[in-house]
Tab-separated table of C-alpha atoms and ligand atoms in Angstrom:
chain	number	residue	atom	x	y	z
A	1	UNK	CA	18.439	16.174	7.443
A	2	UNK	CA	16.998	13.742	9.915
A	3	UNK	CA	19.358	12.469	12.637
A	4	UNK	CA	18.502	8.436	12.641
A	5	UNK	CA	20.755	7.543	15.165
A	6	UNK	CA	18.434	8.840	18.045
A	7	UNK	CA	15.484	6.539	16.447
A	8	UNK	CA	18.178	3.705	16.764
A	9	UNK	CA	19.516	4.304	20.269
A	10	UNK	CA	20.092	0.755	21.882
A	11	UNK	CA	19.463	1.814	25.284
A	12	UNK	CA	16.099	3.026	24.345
A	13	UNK	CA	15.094	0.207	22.346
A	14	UNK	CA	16.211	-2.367	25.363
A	15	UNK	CA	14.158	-0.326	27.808
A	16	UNK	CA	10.822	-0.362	25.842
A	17	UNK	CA	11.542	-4.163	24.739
A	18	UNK	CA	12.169	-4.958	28.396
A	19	UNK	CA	8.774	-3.328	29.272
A	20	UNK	CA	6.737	-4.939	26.220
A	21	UNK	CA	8.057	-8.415	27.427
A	22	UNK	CA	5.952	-7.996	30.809
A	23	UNK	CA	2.414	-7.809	28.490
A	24	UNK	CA	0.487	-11.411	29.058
A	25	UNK	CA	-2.534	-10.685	27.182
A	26	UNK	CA	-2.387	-12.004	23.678
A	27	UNK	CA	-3.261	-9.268	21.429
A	28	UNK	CA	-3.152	-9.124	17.830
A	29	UNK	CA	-1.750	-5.433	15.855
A	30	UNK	CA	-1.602	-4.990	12.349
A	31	UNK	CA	0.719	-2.891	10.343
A	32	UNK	CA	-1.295	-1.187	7.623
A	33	UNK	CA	1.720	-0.909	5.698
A	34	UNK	CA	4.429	-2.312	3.166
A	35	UNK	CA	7.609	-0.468	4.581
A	36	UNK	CA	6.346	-0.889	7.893
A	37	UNK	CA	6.282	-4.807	6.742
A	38	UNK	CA	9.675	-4.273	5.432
A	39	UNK	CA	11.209	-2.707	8.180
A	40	UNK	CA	9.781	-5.139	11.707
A	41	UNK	CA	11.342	-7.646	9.412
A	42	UNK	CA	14.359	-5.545	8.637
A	43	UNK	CA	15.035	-4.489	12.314
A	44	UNK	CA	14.244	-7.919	13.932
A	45	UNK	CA	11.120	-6.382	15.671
A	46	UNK	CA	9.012	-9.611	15.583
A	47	UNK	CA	11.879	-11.466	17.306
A	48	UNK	CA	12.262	-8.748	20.462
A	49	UNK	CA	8.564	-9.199	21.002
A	50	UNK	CA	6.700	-11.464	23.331
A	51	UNK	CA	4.399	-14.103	21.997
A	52	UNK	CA	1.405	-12.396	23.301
A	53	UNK	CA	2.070	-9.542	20.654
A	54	UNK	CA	1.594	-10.881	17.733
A	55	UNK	CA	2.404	-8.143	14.472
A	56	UNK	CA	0.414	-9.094	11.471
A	57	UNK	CA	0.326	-7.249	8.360
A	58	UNK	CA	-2.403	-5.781	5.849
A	59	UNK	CA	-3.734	-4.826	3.180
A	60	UNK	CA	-0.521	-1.741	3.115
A	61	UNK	CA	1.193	-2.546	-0.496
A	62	UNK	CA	-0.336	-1.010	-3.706
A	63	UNK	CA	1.547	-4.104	-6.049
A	64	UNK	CA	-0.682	-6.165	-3.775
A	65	UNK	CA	-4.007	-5.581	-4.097
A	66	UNK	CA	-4.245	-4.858	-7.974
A	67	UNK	CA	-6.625	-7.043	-9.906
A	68	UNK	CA	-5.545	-9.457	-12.019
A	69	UNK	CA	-7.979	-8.280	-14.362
A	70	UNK	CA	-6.091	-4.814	-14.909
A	71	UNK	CA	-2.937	-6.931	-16.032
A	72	UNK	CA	-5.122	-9.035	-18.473
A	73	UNK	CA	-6.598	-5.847	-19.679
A	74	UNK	CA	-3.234	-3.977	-20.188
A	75	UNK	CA	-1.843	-6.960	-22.075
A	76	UNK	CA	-4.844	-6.496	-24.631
A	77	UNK	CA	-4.062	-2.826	-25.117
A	78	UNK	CA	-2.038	-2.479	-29.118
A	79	UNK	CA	-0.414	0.569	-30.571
A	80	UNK	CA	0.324	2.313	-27.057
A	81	UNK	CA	3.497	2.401	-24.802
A	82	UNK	CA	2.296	0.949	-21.180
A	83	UNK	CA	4.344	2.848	-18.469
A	84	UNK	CA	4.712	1.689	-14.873
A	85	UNK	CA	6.606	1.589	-12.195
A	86	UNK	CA	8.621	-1.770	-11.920
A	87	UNK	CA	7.269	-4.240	-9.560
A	88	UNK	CA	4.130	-4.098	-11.276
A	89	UNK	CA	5.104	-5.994	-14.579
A	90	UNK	CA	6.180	-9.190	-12.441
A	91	UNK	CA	2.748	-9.118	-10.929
A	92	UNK	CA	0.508	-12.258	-12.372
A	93	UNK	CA	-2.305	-11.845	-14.571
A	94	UNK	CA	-4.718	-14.559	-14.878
A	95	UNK	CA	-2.349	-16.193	-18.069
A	96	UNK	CA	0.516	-13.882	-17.775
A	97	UNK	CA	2.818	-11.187	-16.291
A	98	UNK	CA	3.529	-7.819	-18.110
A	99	UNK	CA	7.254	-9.207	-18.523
A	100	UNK	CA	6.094	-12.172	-20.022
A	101	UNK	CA	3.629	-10.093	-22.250
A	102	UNK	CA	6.356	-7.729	-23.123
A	103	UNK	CA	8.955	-10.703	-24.315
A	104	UNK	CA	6.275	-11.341	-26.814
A	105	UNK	CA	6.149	-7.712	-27.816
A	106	UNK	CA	4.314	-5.943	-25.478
A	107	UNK	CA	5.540	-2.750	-25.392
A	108	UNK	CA	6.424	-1.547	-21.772
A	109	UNK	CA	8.614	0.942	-20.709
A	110	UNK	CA	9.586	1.126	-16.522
A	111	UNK	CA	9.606	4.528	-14.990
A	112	UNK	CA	10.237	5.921	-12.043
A	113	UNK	CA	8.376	9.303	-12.075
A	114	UNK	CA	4.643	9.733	-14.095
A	115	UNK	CA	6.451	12.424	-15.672
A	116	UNK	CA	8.699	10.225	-17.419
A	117	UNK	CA	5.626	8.954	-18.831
A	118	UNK	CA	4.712	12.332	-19.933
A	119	UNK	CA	7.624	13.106	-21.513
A	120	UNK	CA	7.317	9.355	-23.699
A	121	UNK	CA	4.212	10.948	-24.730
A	122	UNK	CA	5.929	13.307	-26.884
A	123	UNK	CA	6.427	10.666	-29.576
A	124	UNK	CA	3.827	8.098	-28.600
A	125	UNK	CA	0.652	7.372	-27.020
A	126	UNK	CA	1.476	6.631	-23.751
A	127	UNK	CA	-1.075	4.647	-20.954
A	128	UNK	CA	0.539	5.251	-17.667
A	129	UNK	CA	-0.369	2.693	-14.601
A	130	UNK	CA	-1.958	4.540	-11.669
A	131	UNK	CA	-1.157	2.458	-8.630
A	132	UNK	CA	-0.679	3.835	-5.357
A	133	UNK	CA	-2.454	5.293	-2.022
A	134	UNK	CA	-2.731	8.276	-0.859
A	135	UNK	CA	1.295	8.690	-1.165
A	136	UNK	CA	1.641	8.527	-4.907
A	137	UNK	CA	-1.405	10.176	-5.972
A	138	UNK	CA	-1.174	13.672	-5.806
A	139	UNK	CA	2.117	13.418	-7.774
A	140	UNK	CA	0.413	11.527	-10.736
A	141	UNK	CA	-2.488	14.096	-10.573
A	142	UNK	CA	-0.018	17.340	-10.975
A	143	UNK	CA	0.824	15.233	-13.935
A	144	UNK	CA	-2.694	15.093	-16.055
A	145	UNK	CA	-2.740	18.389	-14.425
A	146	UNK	CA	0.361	19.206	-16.631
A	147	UNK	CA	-1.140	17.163	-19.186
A	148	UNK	CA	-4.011	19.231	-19.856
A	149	UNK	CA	-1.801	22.272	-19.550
A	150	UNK	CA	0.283	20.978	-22.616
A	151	UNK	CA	-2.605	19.714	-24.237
A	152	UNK	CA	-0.531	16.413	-24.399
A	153	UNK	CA	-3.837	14.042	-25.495
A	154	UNK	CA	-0.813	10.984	-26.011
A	155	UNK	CA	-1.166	10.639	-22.334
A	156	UNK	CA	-3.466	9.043	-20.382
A	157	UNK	CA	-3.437	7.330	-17.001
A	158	UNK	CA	-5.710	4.280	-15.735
A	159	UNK	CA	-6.232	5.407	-12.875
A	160	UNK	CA	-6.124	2.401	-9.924
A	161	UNK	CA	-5.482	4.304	-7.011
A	162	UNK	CA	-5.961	2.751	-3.442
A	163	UNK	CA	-7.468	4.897	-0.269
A	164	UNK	CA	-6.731	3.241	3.115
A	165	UNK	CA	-8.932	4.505	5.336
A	166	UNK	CA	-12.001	2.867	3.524
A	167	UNK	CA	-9.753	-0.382	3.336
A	168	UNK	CA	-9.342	-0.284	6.735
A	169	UNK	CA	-13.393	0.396	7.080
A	170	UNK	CA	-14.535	-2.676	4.981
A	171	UNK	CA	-11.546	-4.622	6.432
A	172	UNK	CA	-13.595	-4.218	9.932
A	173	UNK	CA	-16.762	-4.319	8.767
A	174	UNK	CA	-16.757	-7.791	6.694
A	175	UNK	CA	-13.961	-9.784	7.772
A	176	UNK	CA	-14.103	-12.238	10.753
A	177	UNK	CA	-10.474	-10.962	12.311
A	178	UNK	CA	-9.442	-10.246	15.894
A	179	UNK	CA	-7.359	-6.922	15.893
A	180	UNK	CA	-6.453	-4.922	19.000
A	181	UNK	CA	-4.621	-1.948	16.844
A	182	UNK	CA	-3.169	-0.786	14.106
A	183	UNK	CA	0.388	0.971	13.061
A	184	UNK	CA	-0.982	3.324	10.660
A	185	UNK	CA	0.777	4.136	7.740
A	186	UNK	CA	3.303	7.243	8.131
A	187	UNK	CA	3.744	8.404	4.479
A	188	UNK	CA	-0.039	7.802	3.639
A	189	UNK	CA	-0.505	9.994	6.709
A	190	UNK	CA	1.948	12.681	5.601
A	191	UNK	CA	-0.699	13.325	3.109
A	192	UNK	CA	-4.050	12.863	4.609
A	193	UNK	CA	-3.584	13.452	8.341
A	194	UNK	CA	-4.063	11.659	11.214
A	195	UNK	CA	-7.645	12.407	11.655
A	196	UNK	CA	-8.175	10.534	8.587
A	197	UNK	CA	-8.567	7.292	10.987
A	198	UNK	CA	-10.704	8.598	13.631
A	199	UNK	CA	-13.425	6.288	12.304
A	200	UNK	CA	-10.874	2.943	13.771
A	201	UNK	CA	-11.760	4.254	17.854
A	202	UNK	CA	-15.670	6.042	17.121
A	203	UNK	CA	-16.903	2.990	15.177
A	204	UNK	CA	-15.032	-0.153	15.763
A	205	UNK	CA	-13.739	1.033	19.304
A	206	UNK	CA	-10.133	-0.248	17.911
A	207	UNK	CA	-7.210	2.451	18.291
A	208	UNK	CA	-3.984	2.930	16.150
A	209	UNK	CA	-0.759	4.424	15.827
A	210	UNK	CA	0.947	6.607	13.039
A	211	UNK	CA	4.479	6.382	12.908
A	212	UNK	CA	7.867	5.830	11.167
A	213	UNK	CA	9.829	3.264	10.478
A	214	UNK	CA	12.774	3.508	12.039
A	215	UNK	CA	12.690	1.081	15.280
A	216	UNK	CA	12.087	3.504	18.134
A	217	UNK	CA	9.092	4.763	16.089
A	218	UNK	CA	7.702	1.155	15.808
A	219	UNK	CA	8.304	-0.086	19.394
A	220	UNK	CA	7.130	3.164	20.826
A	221	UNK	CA	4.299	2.504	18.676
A	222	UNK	CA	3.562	-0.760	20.029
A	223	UNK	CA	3.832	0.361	23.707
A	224	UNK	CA	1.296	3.262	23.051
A	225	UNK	CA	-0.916	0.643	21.659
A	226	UNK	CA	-0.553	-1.904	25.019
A	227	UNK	CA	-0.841	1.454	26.914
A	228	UNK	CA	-4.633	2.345	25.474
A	229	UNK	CA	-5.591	-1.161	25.436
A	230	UNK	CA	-5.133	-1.778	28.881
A	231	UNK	CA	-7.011	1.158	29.521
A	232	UNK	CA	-9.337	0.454	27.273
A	233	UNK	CA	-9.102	4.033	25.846
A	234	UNK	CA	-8.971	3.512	22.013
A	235	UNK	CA	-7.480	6.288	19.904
A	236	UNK	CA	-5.672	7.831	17.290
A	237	UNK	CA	-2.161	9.030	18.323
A	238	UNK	CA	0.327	10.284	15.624
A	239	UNK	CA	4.030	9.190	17.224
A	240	UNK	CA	5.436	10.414	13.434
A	241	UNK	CA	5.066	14.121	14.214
A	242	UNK	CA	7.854	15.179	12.808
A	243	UNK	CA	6.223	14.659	9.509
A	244	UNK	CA	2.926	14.060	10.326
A	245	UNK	CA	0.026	16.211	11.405
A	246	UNK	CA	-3.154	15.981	11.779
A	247	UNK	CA	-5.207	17.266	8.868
A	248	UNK	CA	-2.359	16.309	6.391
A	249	UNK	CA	-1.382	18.154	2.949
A	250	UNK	CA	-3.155	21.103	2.493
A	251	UNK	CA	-1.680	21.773	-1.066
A	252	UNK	CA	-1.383	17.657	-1.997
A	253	UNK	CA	-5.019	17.571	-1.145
A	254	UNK	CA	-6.293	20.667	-3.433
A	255	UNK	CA	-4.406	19.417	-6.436
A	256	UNK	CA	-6.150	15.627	-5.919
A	257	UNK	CA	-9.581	17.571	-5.266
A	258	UNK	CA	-8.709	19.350	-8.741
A	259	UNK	CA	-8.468	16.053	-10.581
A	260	UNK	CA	-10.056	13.119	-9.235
A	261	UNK	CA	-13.225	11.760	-7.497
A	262	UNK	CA	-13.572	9.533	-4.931
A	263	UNK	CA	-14.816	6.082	-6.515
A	264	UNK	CA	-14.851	2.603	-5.627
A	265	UNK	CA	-12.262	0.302	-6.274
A	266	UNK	CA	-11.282	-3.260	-7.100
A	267	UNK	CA	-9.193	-4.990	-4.348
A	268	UNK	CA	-7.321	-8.129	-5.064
A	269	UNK	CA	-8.176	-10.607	-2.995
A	270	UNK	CA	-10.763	-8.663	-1.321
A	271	UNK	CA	-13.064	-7.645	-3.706
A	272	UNK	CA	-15.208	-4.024	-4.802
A	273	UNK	CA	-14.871	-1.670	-1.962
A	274	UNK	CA	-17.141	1.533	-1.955
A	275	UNK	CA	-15.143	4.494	-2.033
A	276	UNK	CA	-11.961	3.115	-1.604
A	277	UNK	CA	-10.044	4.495	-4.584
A	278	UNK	CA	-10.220	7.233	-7.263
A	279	UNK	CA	-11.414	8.074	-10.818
A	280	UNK	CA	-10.532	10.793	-13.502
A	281	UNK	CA	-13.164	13.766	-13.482
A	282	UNK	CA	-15.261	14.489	-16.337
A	283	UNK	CA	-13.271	17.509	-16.826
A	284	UNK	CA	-10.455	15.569	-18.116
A	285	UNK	CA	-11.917	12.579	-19.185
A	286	UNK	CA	-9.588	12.923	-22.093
A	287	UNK	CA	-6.972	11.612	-20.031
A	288	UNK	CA	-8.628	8.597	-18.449
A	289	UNK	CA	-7.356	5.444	-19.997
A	290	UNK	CA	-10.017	3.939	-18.671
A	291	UNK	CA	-12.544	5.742	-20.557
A	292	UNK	CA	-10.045	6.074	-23.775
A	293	UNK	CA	-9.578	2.568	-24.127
A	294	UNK	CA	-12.944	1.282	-22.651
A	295	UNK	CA	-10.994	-0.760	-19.729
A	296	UNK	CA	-13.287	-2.010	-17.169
A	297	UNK	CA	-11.797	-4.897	-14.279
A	298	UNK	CA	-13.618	-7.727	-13.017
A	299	UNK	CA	-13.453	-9.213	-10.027
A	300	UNK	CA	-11.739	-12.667	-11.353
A	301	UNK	CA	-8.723	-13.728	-9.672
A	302	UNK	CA	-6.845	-17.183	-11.254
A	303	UNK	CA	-6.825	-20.377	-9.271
A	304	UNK	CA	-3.118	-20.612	-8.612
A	305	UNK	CA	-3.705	-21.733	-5.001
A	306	UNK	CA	-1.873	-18.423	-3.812
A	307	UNK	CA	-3.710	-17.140	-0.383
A	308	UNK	CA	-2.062	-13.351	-0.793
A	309	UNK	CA	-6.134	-12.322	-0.461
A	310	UNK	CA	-5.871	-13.741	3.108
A	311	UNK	CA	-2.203	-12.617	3.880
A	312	UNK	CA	-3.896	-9.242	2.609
A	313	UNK	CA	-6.856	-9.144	5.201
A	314	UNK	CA	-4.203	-10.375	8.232
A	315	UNK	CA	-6.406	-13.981	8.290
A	316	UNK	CA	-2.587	-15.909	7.900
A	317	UNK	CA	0.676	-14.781	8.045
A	318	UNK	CA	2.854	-15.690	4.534
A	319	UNK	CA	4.253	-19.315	6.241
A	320	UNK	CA	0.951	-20.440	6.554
A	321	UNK	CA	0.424	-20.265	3.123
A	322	UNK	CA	1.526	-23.960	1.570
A	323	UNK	CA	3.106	-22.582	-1.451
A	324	UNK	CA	5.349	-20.532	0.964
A	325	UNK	CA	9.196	-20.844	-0.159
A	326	UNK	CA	8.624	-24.302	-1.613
A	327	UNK	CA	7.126	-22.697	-4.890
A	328	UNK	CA	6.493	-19.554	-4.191
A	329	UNK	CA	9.835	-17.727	-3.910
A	330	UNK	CA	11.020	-13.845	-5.085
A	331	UNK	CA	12.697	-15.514	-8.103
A	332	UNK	CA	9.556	-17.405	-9.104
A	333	UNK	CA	6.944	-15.661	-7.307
A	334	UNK	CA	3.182	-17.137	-7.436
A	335	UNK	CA	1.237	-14.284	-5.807
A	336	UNK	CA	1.745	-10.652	-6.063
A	337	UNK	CA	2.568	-10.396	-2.047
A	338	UNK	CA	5.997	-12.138	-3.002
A	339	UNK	CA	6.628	-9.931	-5.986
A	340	UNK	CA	6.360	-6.517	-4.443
A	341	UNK	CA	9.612	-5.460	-2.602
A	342	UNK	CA	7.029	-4.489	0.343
A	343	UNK	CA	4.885	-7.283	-0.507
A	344	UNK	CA	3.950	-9.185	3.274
A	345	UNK	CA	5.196	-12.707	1.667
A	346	UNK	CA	8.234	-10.920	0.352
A	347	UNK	CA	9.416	-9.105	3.416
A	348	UNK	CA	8.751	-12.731	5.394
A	349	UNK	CA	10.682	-14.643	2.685
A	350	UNK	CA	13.905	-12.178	3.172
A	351	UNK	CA	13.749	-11.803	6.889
A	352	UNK	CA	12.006	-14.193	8.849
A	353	UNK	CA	12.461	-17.840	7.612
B	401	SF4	S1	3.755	4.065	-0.176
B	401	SF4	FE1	4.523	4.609	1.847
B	401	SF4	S2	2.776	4.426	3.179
B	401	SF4	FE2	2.266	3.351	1.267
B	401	SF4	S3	2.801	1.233	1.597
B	401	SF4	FE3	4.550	2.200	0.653
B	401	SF4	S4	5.777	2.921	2.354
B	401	SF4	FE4	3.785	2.484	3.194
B	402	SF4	S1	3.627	-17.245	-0.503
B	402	SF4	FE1	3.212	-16.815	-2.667
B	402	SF4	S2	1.467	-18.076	-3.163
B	402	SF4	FE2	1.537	-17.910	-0.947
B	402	SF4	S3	0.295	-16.126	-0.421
B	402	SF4	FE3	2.367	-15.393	-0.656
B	402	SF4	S4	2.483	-14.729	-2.783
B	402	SF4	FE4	0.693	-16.044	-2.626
């Protein structure tokens, strides 16, 4: 087990806050991801920084960036058990949530594992959610892998998984924002490797950091980041290697290669992006909800006057949004940034008002 105390040590922290509070030039990192959201908050990071850093966050939470259209189109879906993990049902559809859908029968069942879902299956059909990045999906594809194995044709999954490193391409390469780095995501990375980002220094010239979330591994993070940028030497360096290296999961990647495709995917907020999730191959189509049930999203989100599409893209951070704690709140959340537990508007609303 992992000793956490030495990623904690005060006299380590103070020495690389002291040095971070000499950097003048305002420059502007994002954190690619929910826990790292959840944990600057958590440790107090933002506070120990100097104005000229400024920490935004992106596009890093799965709950996030679903479409509303995949709520609507699970709330249409009769005579099967919907499976998900739990944030998802308290996300907003354009009329309605999944929880507000199930109080009028809907019939949802929260999970924690997709092989809870499989095991439902044994009595029902079952339609399990596929949410996630890189992190969750090669434990939902052992699962139609196990599927097929047990010829169990109750299950299916809609698949609506996420990749990052196209995110962060498109992000980049269409939005008007200012970024001087990037913490990069350390269980995404656990999976695909730190080379997976090389394309942040070759194309954009913009470096980034892998790392943990404890909060040595984020300040150390952020001082590697000042480092390159004032020598303007972008690059990929992965601080997480204790878990981390840098071609990622050799056995997590053959069993995704197995069962999906790369695809594009629907981003909330942000739209199609080419290749930026992942479908069900043809070989077992029989287990593709989508395809099963004839589910296709649109790009449609509800006027509710949430801006989580430009908390997502790092254009505001969640107080700038006007709906921000006055109606907007965990308990009655508008936008699916404040209903995620590593949701940007979330983390904000529990540590930094
Ligand atoms: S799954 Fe892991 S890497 Fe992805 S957002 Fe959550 S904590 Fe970050
Ligand atoms: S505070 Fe609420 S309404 Fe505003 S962006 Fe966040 S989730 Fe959306």
């Amino acid at each position: 087990m992992l000793n956490n105390k030495k990623f904690r040590d005060p006299a380590l922290i103070k020495k690389i806050v002291d040095d971070l509070n000499n950097w003048k030039k305002p420059i502007k990192i994002m954190e690619v991801c929910g826990s790292h959201t959840m944990a600057i908050g958590h440790w107090g990071i933002r506070k120990l920084l100097p104005p000229s850093i400024q920490l935004i966050s992106g596009p890093g939470c799965p709950v996030c960036v679903t479409p509303s259209s995949l709520i609507d189109e699970l709330i249409k879906l009769k005579g099967v058990t919907i499976a998900t993990f739990g944030d998802l049902i308290r996300v907003p559809g354009k009329e309605e949530t999944l929880e507000q859908a199930r109080a009028k029968g809907l019939d949802i069942k929260l999970i924690y594992s997709p092989l809870e879902a499989l095991k439902l299956a044994e009595k029902k059909q079952v339609v399990f959610v596929g949410i996630g990045f890189e992190t969750t999906i090669p434990g939902i594809a052992q699962t139609i892998f196990l599927a097929a194995k047990q010829k169990q044709f109750n299950f299916s999954v809609f698949p609506a998984f996420k990749l990052v490193p196209p995110a962060l391409d498109a992000l980049l390469s269409t939005e008007d924002i200012e970024l001087d780095g990037f913490l990069l995501p350390g269980h995404v990375s656990v999976i695909i490797g730190s080379e997976s980002y090389d394309l942040l220094p070759e194309k954009f010239g913009i470096g980034g950091v892998v790392t943990g979330f404890e909060p040595l591994d984020i300040l150390r993070a952020v001082k590697l980041l000042t480092n390159q940028i004032s020598k303007d030497n972008p690059q990929i360096i992965n601080e997480y290697n204790r878990v981390v290296d840098s071609s990622g999961n050799k056995i997590a990647k053959q069993i995704i290669e197995e069962i999906l495709q790369v695809e594009d995917a629907l981003w909330r907020g942000i739209g199609w992006i080419p290749d930026s999730g992942m479908g069900i191959k043809e070989k077992y189509a029989e287990f593709d909800a989508a395809k099963k049930y004839n589910i296709t999203l649109k790009d449609e989100e509800g006027n509710t006057g949430c801006r989580c599409a430009d908390v997502l893209k790092g254009k505001i951070i969640p107080p700038e949004c006007p709906l921000f704690e006055k109606v907007c709140t965990p308990a009655h959340p508008i936008g699916p940034c404040m209903v995620s537990s590593e949701g940007s508007c979330a983390a904000y609303y529990k540590y930094e008002r």
